[in-house]
Amino acid sequence: MQHSGEAMELQSNSSLTKRWIIYIIGIYILTLGISLAIRAGIGISPQSSLTRTMTVIYPELTQGTYSFLLELIMLFLAYLVLPKDFKWKYFAGLIPALVLSVFLDLNLLLTSFIKLELYYTKVMLLVVADAALAYGLFLMIRANLVLIPVDLFVNTVFKRTKRKWGNIKTVFDCSLLVIAASIGLIFLSEIMFIREGTIINAILVGQYIKLYSYLYKKAQTRIIGGDPTIINR
């Protein structure tokens, strides 16, 4: 019985290690998608548009740094929304947030050579970028580990208000767009990084994740011999 318990513990540790590896890979692919979307130059996601705008206003800090600062702000706001339910373990979300920031700066450096002139090539690059971004998110969701502070904040508001999660996420994204646009107008006299690509991103990412989820479930069903109940174990 003791050997059986040790075996189960080793298996559990192995599974956790595997999930962390998947999670880190997901973060890297996510930041690669963000970087490619930025290089496409026709609009990026709400969160990226805010941090990217800040790099134009104060370029001494990198976008990865601004991204991490935003995560710190979101963690603090999550505490303000539900202070009594706030737990110390939520600080663990800063670890993947830091990794994300480092990977983002790395991928922005690696993709700095991309300079497109033709509009259709920019659209094509954005479609590829959104596919990568969505796949990164999909892997992070499948790993099912800690929430980074931005997602934690949305979940905290969801718990506090009892509203539909999708509606809260939409309001949150729109709020980031308004903030990014306002900051751009105040400091740069123009709205930056919010274009048609922002709308394309909002549409494609969700659809890509649905596609990846469908393909994953289909592949798992084949592997387990047609018993879909095992997928969610």
CSV table of C-alpha atoms in Angstrom, one decimal:
chain,number,residue,atom,x,y,z
A,1,MET,CA,0.0,0.0,0.0
A,2,GLN,CA,2.9,2.4,0.8
A,3,HIS,CA,4.5,1.7,-2.6
A,4,SER,CA,1.1,2.4,-4.3
A,5,GLY,CA,0.8,5.7,-2.5
A,6,GLU,CA,4.3,6.7,-3.5
A,7,ALA,CA,3.6,5.8,-7.1
A,8,MET,CA,0.4,7.9,-7.1
A,9,GLU,CA,2.4,10.8,-5.6
A,10,LEU,CA,5.1,10.5,-8.3
A,11,GLN,CA,2.4,10.4,-11.0
A,12,SER,CA,0.7,13.4,-9.5
A,13,ASN,CA,4.0,15.4,-9.4
A,14,SER,CA,4.7,14.3,-13.0
A,15,SER,CA,1.3,15.5,-14.1
A,16,LEU,CA,1.8,18.9,-12.4
A,17,THR,CA,5.2,19.3,-14.0
A,18,LYS,CA,3.7,18.5,-17.4
A,19,ARG,CA,0.9,21.0,-16.9
A,20,TRP,CA,3.4,23.7,-15.9
A,21,ILE,CA,5.5,22.9,-19.1
A,22,ILE,CA,2.3,23.2,-21.2
A,23,TYR,CA,1.4,26.5,-19.4
A,24,ILE,CA,4.8,28.0,-20.0
A,25,ILE,CA,4.8,26.9,-23.7
A,26,GLY,CA,1.3,28.5,-23.9
A,27,ILE,CA,2.6,31.8,-22.6
A,28,TYR,CA,5.4,31.8,-25.1
A,29,ILE,CA,3.1,31.1,-28.1
A,30,LEU,CA,0.7,33.7,-26.7
A,31,THR,CA,3.3,36.4,-26.6
A,32,LEU,CA,4.6,35.4,-30.1
A,33,GLY,CA,1.0,35.9,-31.4
A,34,ILE,CA,0.9,39.3,-29.7
A,35,SER,CA,4.2,40.3,-31.2
A,36,LEU,CA,3.2,39.2,-34.7
A,37,ALA,CA,-0.1,41.2,-34.3
A,38,ILE,CA,1.9,44.3,-33.4
A,39,ARG,CA,4.1,43.8,-36.5
A,40,ALA,CA,1.0,43.5,-38.7
A,41,GLY,CA,0.3,47.1,-37.8
A,42,ILE,CA,-3.4,47.2,-38.3
A,43,GLY,CA,-4.7,47.1,-34.8
A,44,ILE,CA,-4.1,44.9,-31.7
A,45,SER,CA,-6.1,43.7,-28.7
A,46,PRO,CA,-7.3,46.1,-26.0
A,47,GLN,CA,-4.7,45.1,-23.4
A,48,SER,CA,-1.9,45.2,-25.9
A,49,SER,CA,-3.1,48.6,-27.3
A,50,LEU,CA,-2.9,50.1,-23.8
A,51,THR,CA,0.6,48.8,-23.0
A,52,ARG,CA,1.9,49.6,-26.5
A,53,THR,CA,0.6,53.1,-26.3
A,54,MET,CA,2.5,53.6,-23.1
A,55,THR,CA,5.8,52.6,-24.9
A,56,VAL,CA,5.3,55.5,-27.3
A,57,ILE,CA,4.6,57.9,-24.5
A,58,TYR,CA,7.5,56.7,-22.3
A,59,PRO,CA,9.8,54.5,-24.4
A,60,GLU,CA,12.3,54.1,-21.6
A,61,LEU,CA,10.2,51.1,-20.3
A,62,THR,CA,9.5,48.1,-22.5
A,63,GLN,CA,6.1,46.8,-23.3
A,64,GLY,CA,6.8,43.7,-21.2
A,65,THR,CA,7.4,46.0,-18.2
A,66,TYR,CA,4.2,47.9,-18.8
A,67,SER,CA,2.4,44.6,-19.1
A,68,PHE,CA,3.7,43.5,-15.7
A,69,LEU,CA,2.8,46.8,-14.2
A,70,LEU,CA,-0.8,46.4,-15.5
A,71,GLU,CA,-0.9,43.0,-13.9
A,72,LEU,CA,0.1,44.5,-10.6
A,73,ILE,CA,-2.7,47.1,-10.9
A,74,MET,CA,-5.2,44.4,-11.7
A,75,LEU,CA,-4.1,42.4,-8.7
A,76,PHE,CA,-4.7,45.4,-6.5
A,77,LEU,CA,-8.1,46.1,-8.0
A,78,ALA,CA,-9.1,42.4,-7.5
A,79,TYR,CA,-8.3,43.0,-3.8
A,80,LEU,CA,-10.4,46.1,-3.7
A,81,VAL,CA,-13.4,44.3,-5.3
A,82,LEU,CA,-13.4,41.4,-2.8
A,83,PRO,CA,-11.0,42.2,0.0
A,84,LYS,CA,-12.4,39.6,2.4
A,85,ASP,CA,-12.1,36.8,-0.2
A,86,PHE,CA,-8.6,37.8,-1.4
A,87,LYS,CA,-6.1,35.0,-0.7
A,88,TRP,CA,-2.3,35.1,-0.6
A,89,LYS,CA,-2.1,32.4,-3.2
A,90,TYR,CA,-3.4,34.9,-5.8
A,91,PHE,CA,0.1,36.5,-5.7
A,92,ALA,CA,1.3,33.3,-7.4
A,93,GLY,CA,-0.3,34.7,-10.6
A,94,LEU,CA,2.5,37.3,-10.7
A,95,ILE,CA,5.0,34.5,-11.6
A,96,PRO,CA,3.4,33.6,-15.0
A,97,ALA,CA,2.7,37.4,-15.5
A,98,LEU,CA,6.5,38.0,-15.1
A,99,VAL,CA,7.3,35.1,-17.5
A,100,LEU,CA,4.8,36.6,-20.0
A,101,SER,CA,6.5,40.0,-19.7
A,102,VAL,CA,9.9,38.5,-20.4
A,103,PHE,CA,8.7,36.4,-23.4
A,104,LEU,CA,6.8,39.4,-24.8
A,105,ASP,CA,9.9,41.6,-24.9
A,106,LEU,CA,11.9,38.6,-26.3
A,107,ASN,CA,9.4,38.0,-29.1
A,108,LEU,CA,9.1,41.7,-29.9
A,109,LEU,CA,12.9,41.7,-30.4
A,110,LEU,CA,12.8,38.5,-32.5
A,111,THR,CA,10.1,39.9,-34.8
A,112,SER,CA,11.5,43.4,-35.1
A,113,PHE,CA,12.7,42.6,-38.6
A,114,ILE,CA,9.1,42.2,-39.9
A,115,LYS,CA,8.1,45.3,-41.8
A,116,LEU,CA,5.2,44.9,-44.2
A,117,GLU,CA,4.0,47.4,-46.8
A,118,LEU,CA,1.1,45.7,-48.6
A,119,TYR,CA,-2.2,45.7,-46.7
A,120,TYR,CA,-3.2,42.2,-47.6
A,121,THR,CA,0.0,40.8,-46.2
A,122,LYS,CA,-0.7,42.7,-42.9
A,123,VAL,CA,-4.1,41.1,-42.8
A,124,MET,CA,-2.6,37.7,-43.4
A,125,LEU,CA,-0.1,38.2,-40.7
A,126,LEU,CA,-2.7,39.2,-38.3
A,127,VAL,CA,-4.8,36.1,-39.0
A,128,VAL,CA,-1.7,34.0,-38.3
A,129,ALA,CA,-0.9,36.1,-35.2
A,130,ASP,CA,-4.4,35.6,-33.8
A,131,ALA,CA,-4.2,31.8,-34.4
A,132,ALA,CA,-1.0,31.7,-32.4
A,133,LEU,CA,-2.4,33.9,-29.7
A,134,ALA,CA,-5.5,31.8,-29.4
A,135,TYR,CA,-3.5,28.6,-29.3
A,136,GLY,CA,-1.4,30.0,-26.5
A,137,LEU,CA,-4.5,30.8,-24.5
A,138,PHE,CA,-5.9,27.3,-25.3
A,139,LEU,CA,-2.8,25.7,-23.8
A,140,MET,CA,-2.9,27.9,-20.7
A,141,ILE,CA,-6.6,27.0,-20.2
A,142,ARG,CA,-5.9,23.3,-20.7
A,143,ALA,CA,-3.1,23.4,-18.1
A,144,ASN,CA,-5.6,24.8,-15.6
A,145,LEU,CA,-3.1,26.3,-13.2
A,146,VAL,CA,-3.0,29.8,-11.6
A,147,LEU,CA,-4.8,32.8,-13.1
A,148,ILE,CA,-2.8,35.8,-14.1
A,149,PRO,CA,-4.0,39.0,-12.3
A,150,VAL,CA,-5.9,40.3,-15.3
A,151,ASP,CA,-8.1,37.2,-15.5
A,152,LEU,CA,-8.3,37.1,-11.7
A,153,PHE,CA,-9.8,40.6,-11.7
A,154,VAL,CA,-12.4,39.6,-14.3
A,155,ASN,CA,-13.3,36.5,-12.2
A,156,THR,CA,-13.4,38.6,-9.0
A,157,VAL,CA,-15.9,41.0,-10.6
A,158,PHE,CA,-17.9,38.1,-11.8
A,159,LYS,CA,-18.1,36.7,-8.3
A,160,ARG,CA,-19.0,40.1,-6.8
A,161,THR,CA,-21.7,41.1,-9.4
A,162,LYS,CA,-23.0,37.6,-10.4
A,163,ARG,CA,-23.3,39.0,-14.0
A,164,LYS,CA,-22.5,36.9,-17.0
A,165,TRP,CA,-18.8,36.3,-17.3
A,166,GLY,CA,-18.8,37.1,-21.1
A,167,ASN,CA,-20.5,40.4,-20.5
A,168,ILE,CA,-18.0,41.4,-17.8
A,169,LYS,CA,-15.1,40.4,-20.1
A,170,THR,CA,-16.6,42.5,-22.9
A,171,VAL,CA,-17.0,45.6,-20.6
A,172,PHE,CA,-13.5,45.1,-19.3
A,173,ASP,CA,-12.0,45.0,-22.8
A,174,CYS,CA,-14.0,48.0,-23.9
A,175,SER,CA,-12.8,49.8,-20.8
A,176,LEU,CA,-9.1,49.1,-21.7
A,177,LEU,CA,-9.8,50.4,-25.2
A,178,VAL,CA,-11.3,53.6,-23.9
A,179,ILE,CA,-8.4,54.1,-21.5
A,180,ALA,CA,-5.9,53.4,-24.3
A,181,ALA,CA,-7.7,55.8,-26.7
A,182,SER,CA,-7.9,58.5,-24.0
A,183,ILE,CA,-4.3,58.3,-23.1
A,184,GLY,CA,-3.3,58.4,-26.7
A,185,LEU,CA,-5.4,61.5,-27.3
A,186,ILE,CA,-4.2,63.3,-24.2
A,187,PHE,CA,-0.5,62.6,-24.6
A,188,LEU,CA,-0.1,62.0,-28.4
A,189,SER,CA,-3.1,63.8,-29.8
A,190,GLU,CA,-4.1,60.6,-31.7
A,191,ILE,CA,-5.5,57.2,-31.1
A,192,MET,CA,-2.9,54.5,-31.6
A,193,PHE,CA,-3.0,50.8,-32.2
A,194,ILE,CA,-6.8,50.6,-32.2
A,195,ARG,CA,-7.9,49.8,-35.8
A,196,GLU,CA,-9.8,47.2,-37.8
A,197,GLY,CA,-7.3,44.6,-36.5
A,198,THR,CA,-8.7,45.1,-33.0
A,199,ILE,CA,-12.1,44.0,-34.2
A,200,ILE,CA,-10.6,41.1,-36.2
A,201,ASN,CA,-8.7,40.0,-33.1
A,202,ALA,CA,-11.9,40.1,-31.0
A,203,ILE,CA,-13.7,37.9,-33.5
A,204,LEU,CA,-11.0,35.4,-34.5
A,205,VAL,CA,-9.4,34.6,-31.1
A,206,GLY,CA,-12.7,33.2,-29.7
A,207,GLN,CA,-13.4,31.2,-32.9
A,208,TYR,CA,-9.9,29.8,-33.0
A,209,ILE,CA,-10.2,28.6,-29.3
A,210,LYS,CA,-13.5,26.9,-30.2
A,211,LEU,CA,-11.7,25.2,-33.1
A,212,TYR,CA,-8.8,24.0,-31.0
A,213,SER,CA,-11.2,22.8,-28.3
A,214,TYR,CA,-13.2,20.8,-30.9
A,215,LEU,CA,-10.0,19.3,-32.4
A,216,TYR,CA,-8.7,18.4,-29.0
A,217,LYS,CA,-11.9,16.6,-27.9
A,218,LYS,CA,-12.0,14.8,-31.2
A,219,ALA,CA,-8.4,13.7,-30.9
A,220,GLN,CA,-9.0,12.5,-27.3
A,221,THR,CA,-12.1,10.6,-28.2
A,222,ARG,CA,-10.1,8.7,-30.9
A,223,ILE,CA,-7.3,7.9,-28.4
A,224,ILE,CA,-9.5,6.6,-25.7
A,225,GLY,CA,-11.6,4.5,-28.1
A,226,GLY,CA,-14.7,6.6,-28.3
A,227,ASP,CA,-15.3,7.1,-24.6
A,228,PRO,CA,-15.7,11.0,-24.3
A,229,THR,CA,-16.3,10.8,-20.5
A,230,ILE,CA,-12.6,10.2,-19.9
A,231,ILE,CA,-11.6,13.5,-21.5
A,232,ASN,CA,-12.7,15.6,-18.5
A,233,ARG,CA,-11.2,13.3,-15.8
